Amino acid sequence: QSVLTQPPSASGTPGQRVTISCSGGSSNIGSNTVNWYQQFPGTAPRLLIYNNNQRPSGVPDRFFGSKSGTSASLAISGLLSEDEADYYCAAWDDSLNASYVFGTGTKVTVL
Amino acid sequence: EVQLVESGGGLVQPGRSLRLSCAASGFNFDDYAMHWVRQIPGKGLEWVSGISWNSGGIGYADSVKGRFTISRDNAKNSLYLQMNSLRTEDTALYYCAKGTRYMWNDGSFDPWGQGTLVTVSS
């Protein structure tokens, strides 16, 4: 049961900019940093963005993360066919039972 | 190169138990928290459990609390998940993931193993 809400799908043509939203609450995004994961079909997720807007080594600077209040966004600029994947936001949740919560996931399609 | 290799998955009947293992290499295992995350094929991700570097802190998702037990053996660079009283809704691909901090309730997960499939069915 995901507590972070994402649109189920997003799409764009090569070269375009695509933005994915992630809506949470005061106990998760409102209190903690946001991470983003990328997952290709049949493979394990990989960390794409951490601490709201930091890219691990090897992640192109076409990927940009941001956070404001209880929402976060992932922007992909200069869209490439290889960016077609599922994207999940995630954050620690400080509710009674502390846990790590994932977003519902967004399938990005390159048209 | 950091590697995480899960094992122990399989077909099990409801109510039975299963123990997953994750063999880690390529990093100082006892410097990092470790986690289990599961994914029903074709569905989203669900965090299952996390354990701090020295086993001093542990967390569980509400859906598995009281049934699953996470543990680690730093001498063997290994992470475990003991799953008891399994339910059909526990059917999923279980990933082992390295935390980026030493406490279980901090940081992100990087990298992830390839997963081991658990199927709970009669």
JSON list of C-alpha atoms in Angstrom, two decimals:
[
{"chain": "A", "resi": 1, "resn": "GLN", "atom": "CA", "xyz": [0.00, 0.00, 0.00]},
{"chain": "A", "resi": 2, "resn": "SER", "atom": "CA", "xyz": [1.84, 3.05, -1.34]},
{"chain": "A", "resi": 3, "resn": "VAL", "atom": "CA", "xyz": [1.43, 6.31, 0.49]},
{"chain": "A", "resi": 4, "resn": "LEU", "atom": "CA", "xyz": [3.22, 8.34, -2.16]},
{"chain": "A", "resi": 5, "resn": "THR", "atom": "CA", "xyz": [1.14, 9.08, -5.24]},
{"chain": "A", "resi": 6, "resn": "GLN", "atom": "CA", "xyz": [2.54, 9.23, -8.76]},
{"chain": "A", "resi": 7, "resn": "PRO", "atom": "CA", "xyz": [0.83, 9.40, -12.14]},
{"chain": "A", "resi": 8, "resn": "PRO", "atom": "CA", "xyz": [0.70, 5.91, -13.67]},
{"chain": "A", "resi": 9, "resn": "SER", "atom": "CA", "xyz": [2.21, 7.05, -16.93]},
{"chain": "A", "resi": 10, "resn": "ALA", "atom": "CA", "xyz": [4.10, 9.82, -18.68]},
{"chain": "A", "resi": 11, "resn": "SER", "atom": "CA", "xyz": [5.39, 10.11, -22.19]},
{"chain": "A", "resi": 12, "resn": "GLY", "atom": "CA", "xyz": [7.33, 12.28, -24.55]},
{"chain": "A", "resi": 13, "resn": "THR", "atom": "CA", "xyz": [9.17, 12.29, -27.84]},
{"chain": "A", "resi": 14, "resn": "PRO", "atom": "CA", "xyz": [12.95, 12.11, -28.03]},
{"chain": "A", "resi": 15, "resn": "GLY", "atom": "CA", "xyz": [14.52, 15.36, -26.92]},
{"chain": "A", "resi": 16, "resn": "GLN", "atom": "CA", "xyz": [11.50, 16.51, -24.94]},
{"chain": "A", "resi": 17, "resn": "ARG", "atom": "CA", "xyz": [11.32, 17.14, -21.21]},
{"chain": "A", "resi": 18, "resn": "VAL", "atom": "CA", "xyz": [9.16, 14.90, -19.06]},
{"chain": "A", "resi": 19, "resn": "THR", "atom": "CA", "xyz": [8.22, 15.58, -15.46]},
{"chain": "A", "resi": 20, "resn": "ILE", "atom": "CA", "xyz": [6.93, 13.07, -12.93]},
{"chain": "A", "resi": 21, "resn": "SER", "atom": "CA", "xyz": [5.22, 14.20, -9.75]},
{"chain": "A", "resi": 22, "resn": "CYS", "atom": "CA", "xyz": [5.23, 12.50, -6.36]},
{"chain": "A", "resi": 23, "resn": "SER", "atom": "CA", "xyz": [2.73, 13.55, -3.71]},
{"chain": "A", "resi": 24, "resn": "GLY", "atom": "CA", "xyz": [3.10, 12.60, -0.07]},
{"chain": "A", "resi": 25, "resn": "GLY", "atom": "CA", "xyz": [2.40, 13.95, 3.38]},
{"chain": "A", "resi": 26, "resn": "SER", "atom": "CA", "xyz": [3.90, 15.65, 6.37]},
{"chain": "A", "resi": 27, "resn": "SER", "atom": "CA", "xyz": [5.26, 12.43, 7.87]},
{"chain": "A", "resi": 28, "resn": "ASN", "atom": "CA", "xyz": [7.23, 11.40, 4.78]},
{"chain": "A", "resi": 29, "resn": "ILE", "atom": "CA", "xyz": [8.16, 13.91, 2.08]},
{"chain": "A", "resi": 30, "resn": "GLY", "atom": "CA", "xyz": [7.33, 16.79, 4.39]},
{"chain": "A", "resi": 31, "resn": "SER", "atom": "CA", "xyz": [9.86, 15.57, 6.95]},
{"chain": "A", "resi": 32, "resn": "ASN", "atom": "CA", "xyz": [12.49, 13.66, 4.99]},
{"chain": "A", "resi": 33, "resn": "THR", "atom": "CA", "xyz": [14.45, 13.72, 1.78]},
{"chain": "A", "resi": 34, "resn": "VAL", "atom": "CA", "xyz": [13.18, 12.07, -1.40]},
{"chain": "A", "resi": 35, "resn": "ASN", "atom": "CA", "xyz": [14.89, 9.40, -3.45]},
{"chain": "A", "resi": 36, "resn": "TRP", "atom": "CA", "xyz": [14.08, 8.21, -6.95]},
{"chain": "A", "resi": 37, "resn": "TYR", "atom": "CA", "xyz": [14.63, 4.77, -8.46]},
{"chain": "A", "resi": 38, "resn": "GLN", "atom": "CA", "xyz": [14.64, 3.68, -12.09]},
{"chain": "A", "resi": 39, "resn": "GLN", "atom": "CA", "xyz": [13.64, 0.16, -13.11]},
{"chain": "A", "resi": 40, "resn": "PHE", "atom": "CA", "xyz": [13.83, -1.47, -16.51]},
{"chain": "A", "resi": 41, "resn": "PRO", "atom": "CA", "xyz": [11.66, -4.52, -17.25]},
{"chain": "A", "resi": 42, "resn": "GLY", "atom": "CA", "xyz": [13.09, -7.69, -15.75]},
{"chain": "A", "resi": 43, "resn": "THR", "atom": "CA", "xyz": [15.83, -5.92, -13.83]},
{"chain": "A", "resi": 44, "resn": "ALA", "atom": "CA", "xyz": [16.34, -4.65, -10.31]},
{"chain": "A", "resi": 45, "resn": "PRO", "atom": "CA", "xyz": [15.68, -1.00, -9.46]},
{"chain": "A", "resi": 46, "resn": "ARG", "atom": "CA", "xyz": [18.65, 1.34, -9.39]},
{"chain": "A", "resi": 47, "resn": "LEU", "atom": "CA", "xyz": [19.08, 4.53, -7.39]},
{"chain": "A", "resi": 48, "resn": "LEU", "atom": "CA", "xyz": [18.64, 7.54, -9.66]},
{"chain": "A", "resi": 49, "resn": "ILE", "atom": "CA", "xyz": [18.34, 10.50, -7.28]},
{"chain": "A", "resi": 50, "resn": "TYR", "atom": "CA", "xyz": [19.00, 10.75, -3.53]},
{"chain": "A", "resi": 51, "resn": "ASN", "atom": "CA", "xyz": [18.60, 13.56, -0.99]},
{"chain": "A", "resi": 52, "resn": "ASN", "atom": "CA", "xyz": [16.00, 15.25, -3.22]},
{"chain": "A", "resi": 53, "resn": "ASN", "atom": "CA", "xyz": [18.36, 16.29, -5.98]},
{"chain": "A", "resi": 54, "resn": "GLN", "atom": "CA", "xyz": [21.68, 14.45, -5.79]},
{"chain": "A", "resi": 55, "resn": "ARG", "atom": "CA", "xyz": [22.75, 12.12, -8.58]},
{"chain": "A", "resi": 56, "resn": "PRO", "atom": "CA", "xyz": [24.87, 9.04, -7.87]},
{"chain": "A", "resi": 57, "resn": "SER", "atom": "CA", "xyz": [27.94, 8.63, -9.98]},
{"chain": "A", "resi": 58, "resn": "GLY", "atom": "CA", "xyz": [27.04, 7.53, -13.47]},
{"chain": "A", "resi": 59, "resn": "VAL", "atom": "CA", "xyz": [23.58, 9.11, -13.60]},
{"chain": "A", "resi": 60, "resn": "PRO", "atom": "CA", "xyz": [23.39, 11.68, -16.42]},
{"chain": "A", "resi": 61, "resn": "ASP", "atom": "CA", "xyz": [22.62, 15.27, -15.51]},
{"chain": "A", "resi": 62, "resn": "ARG", "atom": "CA", "xyz": [19.52, 15.03, -17.70]},
{"chain": "A", "resi": 63, "resn": "PHE", "atom": "CA", "xyz": [17.81, 13.72, -14.56]},
{"chain": "A", "resi": 64, "resn": "PHE", "atom": "CA", "xyz": [16.85, 16.40, -12.08]},
{"chain": "A", "resi": 65, "resn": "GLY", "atom": "CA", "xyz": [15.07, 15.97, -8.76]},
{"chain": "A", "resi": 66, "resn": "SER", "atom": "CA", "xyz": [13.33, 18.60, -6.68]},
{"chain": "A", "resi": 67, "resn": "LYS", "atom": "CA", "xyz": [11.14, 18.84, -3.61]},
{"chain": "A", "resi": 68, "resn": "SER", "atom": "CA", "xyz": [8.73, 21.41, -2.23]},
{"chain": "A", "resi": 69, "resn": "GLY", "atom": "CA", "xyz": [6.67, 20.88, 0.89]},
{"chain": "A", "resi": 70, "resn": "THR", "atom": "CA", "xyz": [5.02, 17.48, 0.71]},
{"chain": "A", "resi": 71, "resn": "SER", "atom": "CA", "xyz": [5.63, 16.95, -3.00]},
{"chain": "A", "resi": 72, "resn": "ALA", "atom": "CA", "xyz": [8.58, 16.08, -5.18]},
{"chain": "A", "resi": 73, "resn": "SER", "atom": "CA", "xyz": [9.30, 15.91, -8.88]},
{"chain": "A", "resi": 74, "resn": "LEU", "atom": "CA", "xyz": [11.64, 14.13, -11.25]},
{"chain": "A", "resi": 75, "resn": "ALA", "atom": "CA", "xyz": [12.40, 15.85, -14.52]},
{"chain": "A", "resi": 76, "resn": "ILE", "atom": "CA", "xyz": [14.03, 14.13, -17.47]},
{"chain": "A", "resi": 77, "resn": "SER", "atom": "CA", "xyz": [15.33, 16.53, -20.07]},
{"chain": "A", "resi": 78, "resn": "GLY", "atom": "CA", "xyz": [16.53, 15.63, -23.55]},
{"chain": "A", "resi": 79, "resn": "LEU", "atom": "CA", "xyz": [14.50, 12.42, -23.39]},
{"chain": "A", "resi": 80, "resn": "LEU", "atom": "CA", "xyz": [16.20, 9.36, -24.89]},
{"chain": "A", "resi": 81, "resn": "SER", "atom": "CA", "xyz": [14.70, 6.03, -25.90]},
{"chain": "A", "resi": 82, "resn": "GLU", "atom": "CA", "xyz": [16.86, 4.41, -23.22]},
{"chain": "A", "resi": 83, "resn": "ASP", "atom": "CA", "xyz": [14.96, 6.38, -20.56]},
{"chain": "A", "resi": 84, "resn": "GLU", "atom": "CA", "xyz": [11.87, 4.25, -21.14]},
{"chain": "A", "resi": 85, "resn": "ALA", "atom": "CA", "xyz": [11.41, 2.61, -17.74]},
{"chain": "A", "resi": 86, "resn": "ASP", "atom": "CA", "xyz": [9.43, 2.67, -14.51]},
{"chain": "A", "resi": 87, "resn": "TYR", "atom": "CA", "xyz": [10.28, 5.39, -12.00]},
{"chain": "A", "resi": 88, "resn": "TYR", "atom": "CA", "xyz": [9.54, 5.29, -8.28]},
{"chain": "A", "resi": 89, "resn": "CYS", "atom": "CA", "xyz": [9.84, 8.02, -5.69]},
{"chain": "A", "resi": 90, "resn": "ALA", "atom": "CA", "xyz": [10.52, 7.03, -2.08]},
{"chain": "A", "resi": 91, "resn": "ALA", "atom": "CA", "xyz": [11.04, 8.53, 1.36]},
{"chain": "A", "resi": 92, "resn": "TRP", "atom": "CA", "xyz": [11.29, 7.57, 4.99]},
{"chain": "A", "resi": 93, "resn": "ASP", "atom": "CA", "xyz": [8.04, 7.92, 6.87]},
{"chain": "A", "resi": 94, "resn": "ASP", "atom": "CA", "xyz": [8.10, 9.01, 10.50]},
{"chain": "A", "resi": 95, "resn": "SER", "atom": "CA", "xyz": [4.67, 7.67, 11.41]},
{"chain": "A", "resi": 96, "resn": "LEU", "atom": "CA", "xyz": [4.18, 5.53, 14.55]},
{"chain": "A", "resi": 97, "resn": "ASN", "atom": "CA", "xyz": [5.84, 2.60, 12.79]},
{"chain": "A", "resi": 98, "resn": "ALA", "atom": "CA", "xyz": [8.77, 4.14, 10.94]},
{"chain": "A", "resi": 99, "resn": "SER", "atom": "CA", "xyz": [9.03, 2.73, 7.45]},
{"chain": "A", "resi": 100, "resn": "TYR", "atom": "CA", "xyz": [10.33, 3.42, 3.97]},
{"chain": "A", "resi": 101, "resn": "VAL", "atom": "CA", "xyz": [7.54, 4.20, 1.57]},
{"chain": "A", "resi": 102, "resn": "PHE", "atom": "CA", "xyz": [7.59, 4.01, -2.21]},
{"chain": "A", "resi": 103, "resn": "GLY", "atom": "CA", "xyz": [5.49, 5.83, -4.71]},
{"chain": "A", "resi": 104, "resn": "THR", "atom": "CA", "xyz": [2.97, 4.06, -6.91]},
{"chain": "A", "resi": 105, "resn": "GLY", "atom": "CA", "xyz": [5.36, 4.19, -9.85]},
{"chain": "A", "resi": 106, "resn": "THR", "atom": "CA", "xyz": [5.28, 5.93, -13.22]},
{"chain": "A", "resi": 107, "resn": "LYS", "atom": "CA", "xyz": [5.86, 4.24, -16.55]},
{"chain": "A", "resi": 108, "resn": "VAL", "atom": "CA", "xyz": [7.71, 6.57, -18.89]},
{"chain": "A", "resi": 109, "resn": "THR", "atom": "CA", "xyz": [7.20, 5.87, -22.57]},
{"chain": "A", "resi": 110, "resn": "VAL", "atom": "CA", "xyz": [9.32, 7.42, -25.30]},
{"chain": "A", "resi": 111, "resn": "LEU", "atom": "CA", "xyz": [7.08, 7.92, -28.33]},
{"chain": "B", "resi": 1, "resn": "GLU", "atom": "CA", "xyz": [32.30, -4.06, -7.58]},
{"chain": "B", "resi": 2, "resn": "VAL", "atom": "CA", "xyz": [29.44, -4.31, -5.10]},
{"chain": "B", "resi": 3, "resn": "GLN", "atom": "CA", "xyz": [27.45, -7.51, -5.50]},
{"chain": "B", "resi": 4, "resn": "LEU", "atom": "CA", "xyz": [24.35, -8.73, -3.73]},
{"chain": "B", "resi": 5, "resn": "VAL", "atom": "CA", "xyz": [23.13, -12.24, -4.48]},
{"chain": "B", "resi": 6, "resn": "GLU", "atom": "CA", "xyz": [19.85, -13.45, -3.02]},
{"chain": "B", "resi": 7, "resn": "SER", "atom": "CA", "xyz": [18.90, -17.09, -2.56]},
{"chain": "B", "resi": 8, "resn": "GLY", "atom": "CA", "xyz": [16.35, -19.22, -0.77]},
{"chain": "B", "resi": 9, "resn": "GLY", "atom": "CA", "xyz": [13.22, -18.40, -2.69]},
{"chain": "B", "resi": 10, "resn": "GLY", "atom": "CA", "xyz": [10.81, -21.02, -3.93]},
{"chain": "B", "resi": 11, "resn": "LEU", "atom": "CA", "xyz": [7.32, -22.44, -3.75]},
{"chain": "B", "resi": 12, "resn": "VAL", "atom": "CA", "xyz": [5.90, -22.83, -0.25]},
{"chain": "B", "resi": 13, "resn": "GLN", "atom": "CA", "xyz": [2.47, -23.57, 1.14]},
{"chain": "B", "resi": 14, "resn": "PRO", "atom": "CA", "xyz": [0.51, -21.01, 3.14]},
{"chain": "B", "resi": 15, "resn": "GLY", "atom": "CA", "xyz": [1.39, -21.10, 6.82]},
{"chain": "B", "resi": 16, "resn": "ARG", "atom": "CA", "xyz": [4.85, -22.53, 6.20]},
{"chain": "B", "resi": 17, "resn": "SER", "atom": "CA", "xyz": [8.24, -20.88, 6.57]},
{"chain": "B", "resi": 18, "resn": "LEU", "atom": "CA", "xyz": [11.10, -19.88, 4.31]},
{"chain": "B", "resi": 19, "resn": "ARG", "atom": "CA", "xyz": [14.49, -18.29, 4.92]},
{"chain": "B", "resi": 20, "resn": "LEU", "atom": "CA", "xyz": [16.05, -15.94, 2.39]},
{"chain": "B", "resi": 21, "resn": "SER", "atom": "CA", "xyz": [19.74, -15.15, 2.26]},
{"chain": "B", "resi": 22, "resn": "CYS", "atom": "CA", "xyz": [21.72, -12.38, 0.65]},
{"chain": "B", "resi": 23, "resn": "ALA", "atom": "CA", "xyz": [25.45, -12.76, 0.09]},
{"chain": "B", "resi": 24, "resn": "ALA", "atom": "CA", "xyz": [27.27, -9.44, -0.13]},
{"chain": "B", "resi": 25, "resn": "SER", "atom": "CA", "xyz": [30.67, -8.64, -1.57]},
{"chain": "B", "resi": 26, "resn": "GLY", "atom": "CA", "xyz": [32.71, -5.72, -2.82]},
{"chain": "B", "resi": 27, "resn": "PHE", "atom": "CA", "xyz": [32.19, -3.38, 0.14]},
{"chain": "B", "resi": 28, "resn": "ASN", "atom": "CA", "xyz": [32.64, -3.22, 3.92]},
{"chain": "B", "resi": 29, "resn": "PHE", "atom": "CA", "xyz": [29.43, -5.03, 4.82]},
{"chain": "B", "resi": 30, "resn": "ASP", "atom": "CA", "xyz": [29.51, -4.04, 8.49]},
{"chain": "B", "resi": 31, "resn": "ASP", "atom": "CA", "xyz": [29.56, -0.33, 7.63]},
{"chain": "B", "resi": 32, "resn": "TYR", "atom": "CA", "xyz": [26.06, -0.24, 6.16]},
{"chain": "B", "resi": 33, "resn": "ALA", "atom": "CA", "xyz": [22.43, -0.92, 6.92]},
{"chain": "B", "resi": 34, "resn": "MET", "atom": "CA", "xyz": [20.77, -3.57, 4.78]},
{"chain": "B", "resi": 35, "resn": "HIS", "atom": "CA", "xyz": [17.22, -3.95, 3.58]},
{"chain": "B", "resi": 36, "resn": "TRP", "atom": "CA", "xyz": [14.70, -6.29, 2.02]},
{"chain": "B", "resi": 37, "resn": "VAL", "atom": "CA", "xyz": [12.25, -4.92, -0.55]},
{"chain": "B", "resi": 38, "resn": "ARG", "atom": "CA", "xyz": [9.65, -6.95, -2.40]},
{"chain": "B", "resi": 39, "resn": "GLN", "atom": "CA", "xyz": [7.76, -6.57, -5.64]},
{"chain": "B", "resi": 40, "resn": "ILE", "atom": "CA", "xyz": [4.81, -8.52, -6.90]},
{"chain": "B", "resi": 41, "resn": "PRO", "atom": "CA", "xyz": [5.62, -9.14, -10.59]},
{"chain": "B", "resi": 42, "resn": "GLY", "atom": "CA", "xyz": [4.14, -6.33, -12.63]},
{"chain": "B", "resi": 43, "resn": "LYS", "atom": "CA", "xyz": [3.39, -4.24, -9.54]},
{"chain": "B", "resi": 44, "resn": "GLY", "atom": "CA", "xyz": [5.12, -1.66, -7.37]},
{"chain": "B", "resi": 45, "resn": "LEU", "atom": "CA", "xyz": [7.81, -1.81, -4.72]},
{"chain": "B", "resi": 46, "resn": "GLU", "atom": "CA", "xyz": [7.21, -2.47, -1.03]},
{"chain": "B", "resi": 47, "resn": "TRP", "atom": "CA", "xyz": [9.84, -2.07, 1.67]},
{"chain": "B", "resi": 48, "resn": "VAL", "atom": "CA", "xyz": [9.81, -5.13, 3.92]},
{"chain": "B", "resi": 49, "resn": "SER", "atom": "CA", "xyz": [12.49, -4.67, 6.55]},
{"chain": "B", "resi": 50, "resn": "GLY", "atom": "CA", "xyz": [15.79, -2.99, 7.38]},
{"chain": "B", "resi": 51, "resn": "ILE", "atom": "CA", "xyz": [18.62, -3.63, 9.83]},
{"chain": "B", "resi": 52, "resn": "SER", "atom": "CA", "xyz": [21.35, -1.33, 11.07]},
{"chain": "B", "resi": 53, "resn": "TRP", "atom": "CA", "xyz": [25.04, -2.04, 10.61]},
{"chain": "B", "resi": 54, "resn": "ASN", "atom": "CA", "xyz": [25.42, -3.72, 14.00]},
{"chain": "B", "resi": 55, "resn": "SER", "atom": "CA", "xyz": [21.91, -5.21, 14.25]},
{"chain": "B", "resi": 56, "resn": "GLY", "atom": "CA", "xyz": [21.18, -2.61, 16.93]},
{"chain": "B", "resi": 57, "resn": "GLY", "atom": "CA", "xyz": [18.23, -1.19, 15.05]},
{"chain": "B", "resi": 58, "resn": "ILE", "atom": "CA", "xyz": [15.59, -3.04, 13.06]},
{"chain": "B", "resi": 59, "resn": "GLY", "atom": "CA", "xyz": [12.40, -2.03, 11.32]},
{"chain": "B", "resi": 60, "resn": "TYR", "atom": "CA", "xyz": [9.55, -3.88, 9.65]},
{"chain": "B", "resi": 61, "resn": "ALA", "atom": "CA", "xyz": [6.61, -3.01, 7.46]},
{"chain": "B", "resi": 62, "resn": "ASP", "atom": "CA", "xyz": [3.28, -3.43, 9.21]},
{"chain": "B", "resi": 63, "resn": "SER", "atom": "CA", "xyz": [2.37, -6.13, 6.70]},
{"chain": "B", "resi": 64, "resn": "VAL", "atom": "CA", "xyz": [5.12, -8.46, 7.94]},
{"chain": "B", "resi": 65, "resn": "LYS", "atom": "CA", "xyz": [5.66, -7.42, 11.55]},
{"chain": "B", "resi": 66, "resn": "GLY", "atom": "CA", "xyz": [5.44, -10.40, 13.88]},
{"chain": "B", "resi": 67, "resn": "ARG", "atom": "CA", "xyz": [5.90, -12.90, 11.04]},
{"chain": "B", "resi": 68, "resn": "PHE", "atom": "CA", "xyz": [9.22, -11.96, 9.44]},
{"chain": "B", "resi": 69, "resn": "THR", "atom": "CA", "xyz": [12.61, -11.59, 11.15]},
{"chain": "B", "resi": 70, "resn": "ILE", "atom": "CA", "xyz": [15.59, -9.86, 9.60]},
{"chain": "B", "resi": 71, "resn": "SER", "atom": "CA", "xyz": [19.12, -10.64, 10.73]},
{"chain": "B", "resi": 72, "resn": "ARG", "atom": "CA", "xyz": [22.69, -10.31, 9.54]},
{"chain": "B", "resi": 73, "resn": "ASP", "atom": "CA", "xyz": [26.02, -12.01, 10.10]},
{"chain": "B", "resi": 74, "resn": "ASN", "atom": "CA", "xyz": [28.78, -9.47, 9.54]},
{"chain": "B", "resi": 75, "resn": "ALA", "atom": "CA", "xyz": [31.44, -12.16, 9.79]},
{"chain": "B", "resi": 76, "resn": "LYS", "atom": "CA", "xyz": [29.86, -13.89, 6.81]},
{"chain": "B", "resi": 77, "resn": "ASN", "atom": "CA", "xyz": [28.86, -10.73, 4.90]},
{"chain": "B", "resi": 78, "resn": "SER", "atom": "CA", "xyz": [25.34, -12.07, 4.83]},
{"chain": "B", "resi": 79, "resn": "LEU", "atom": "CA", "xyz": [21.80, -10.81, 5.32]},
{"chain": "B", "resi": 80, "resn": "TYR", "atom": "CA", "xyz": [18.82, -13.01, 6.10]},
{"chain": "B", "resi": 81, "resn": "LEU", "atom": "CA", "xyz": [15.05, -12.88, 6.18]},
{"chain": "B", "resi": 82, "resn": "GLN", "atom": "CA", "xyz": [13.21, -15.54, 8.13]},
{"chain": "B", "resi": 83, "resn": "MET", "atom": "CA", "xyz": [9.64, -15.64, 6.88]},
{"chain": "B", "resi": 84, "resn": "ASN", "atom": "CA", "xyz": [7.09, -17.48, 9.01]},
{"chain": "B", "resi": 85, "resn": "SER", "atom": "CA", "xyz": [3.32, -17.93, 8.71]},
{"chain": "B", "resi": 86, "resn": "LEU", "atom": "CA", "xyz": [3.54, -17.14, 5.02]},
{"chain": "B", "resi": 87, "resn": "ARG", "atom": "CA", "xyz": [0.45, -15.92, 3.21]},
{"chain": "B", "resi": 88, "resn": "THR", "atom": "CA", "xyz": [-0.50, -15.91, -0.44]},
{"chain": "B", "resi": 89, "resn": "GLU", "atom": "CA", "xyz": [-0.11, -12.13, -0.41]},
{"chain": "B", "resi": 90, "resn": "ASP", "atom": "CA", "xyz": [3.58, -12.56, 0.45]},
{"chain": "B", "resi": 91, "resn": "THR", "atom": "CA", "xyz": [4.15, -13.91, -3.07]},
{"chain": "B", "resi": 92, "resn": "ALA", "atom": "CA", "xyz": [6.69, -11.58, -4.65]},
{"chain": "B", "resi": 93, "resn": "LEU", "atom": "CA", "xyz": [10.22, -11.09, -5.88]},
{"chain": "B", "resi": 94, "resn": "TYR", "atom": "CA", "xyz": [12.35, -10.27, -2.83]},
{"chain": "B", "resi": 95, "resn": "TYR", "atom": "CA", "xyz": [15.28, -7.92, -3.32]},
{"chain": "B", "resi": 96, "resn": "CYS", "atom": "CA", "xyz": [18.19, -7.40, -0.99]},
{"chain": "B", "resi": 97, "resn": "ALA", "atom": "CA", "xyz": [19.47, -3.81, -1.02]},
{"chain": "B", "resi": 98, "resn": "LYS", "atom": "CA", "xyz": [22.43, -2.09, 0.54]},
{"chain": "B", "resi": 99, "resn": "GLY", "atom": "CA", "xyz": [21.62, 1.00, 2.59]},
{"chain": "B", "resi": 100, "resn": "THR", "atom": "CA", "xyz": [23.66, 4.11, 2.05]},
{"chain": "B", "resi": 101, "resn": "ARG", "atom": "CA", "xyz": [23.94, 4.86, 5.78]},
{"chain": "B", "resi": 102, "resn": "TYR", "atom": "CA", "xyz": [24.73, 2.77, 8.83]},
{"chain": "B", "resi": 103, "resn": "MET", "atom": "CA", "xyz": [21.32, 3.19, 10.49]},
{"chain": "B", "resi": 104, "resn": "TRP", "atom": "CA", "xyz": [18.39, 1.28, 9.05]},
{"chain": "B", "resi": 105, "resn": "ASN", "atom": "CA", "xyz": [15.99, 4.25, 9.08]},
{"chain": "B", "resi": 106, "resn": "ASP", "atom": "CA", "xyz": [18.15, 6.61, 7.08]},
{"chain": "B", "resi": 107, "resn": "GLY", "atom": "CA", "xyz": [19.48, 7.05, 3.56]},
{"chain": "B", "resi": 108, "resn": "SER", "atom": "CA", "xyz": [18.58, 5.31, 0.35]},
{"chain": "B", "resi": 109, "resn": "PHE", "atom": "CA", "xyz": [19.17, 1.90, -1.22]},
{"chain": "B", "resi": 110, "resn": "ASP", "atom": "CA", "xyz": [22.10, 1.35, -3.55]},
{"chain": "B", "resi": 111, "resn": "PRO", "atom": "CA", "xyz": [22.63, -1.10, -5.11]},
{"chain": "B", "resi": 112, "resn": "TRP", "atom": "CA", "xyz": [20.06, -3.87, -5.26]},
{"chain": "B", "resi": 113, "resn": "GLY", "atom": "CA", "xyz": [20.43, -7.57, -5.88]},
{"chain": "B", "resi": 114, "resn": "GLN", "atom": "CA", "xyz": [18.60, -9.33, -8.69]},
{"chain": "B", "resi": 115, "resn": "GLY", "atom": "CA", "xyz": [16.00, -10.80, -6.37]},
{"chain": "B", "resi": 116, "resn": "THR", "atom": "CA", "xyz": [14.70, -14.21, -5.40]},
{"chain": "B", "resi": 117, "resn": "LEU", "atom": "CA", "xyz": [11.13, -15.25, -6.14]},
{"chain": "B", "resi": 118, "resn": "VAL", "atom": "CA", "xyz": [8.89, -16.44, -3.33]},
{"chain": "B", "resi": 119, "resn": "THR", "atom": "CA", "xyz": [5.61, -18.09, -4.30]},
{"chain": "B", "resi": 120, "resn": "VAL", "atom": "CA", "xyz": [3.12, -18.92, -1.56]},
{"chain": "B", "resi": 121, "resn": "SER", "atom": "CA", "xyz": [0.47, -21.28, -2.85]},
{"chain": "B", "resi": 122, "resn": "SER", "atom": "CA", "xyz": [-1.23, -24.50, -1.92]}
]
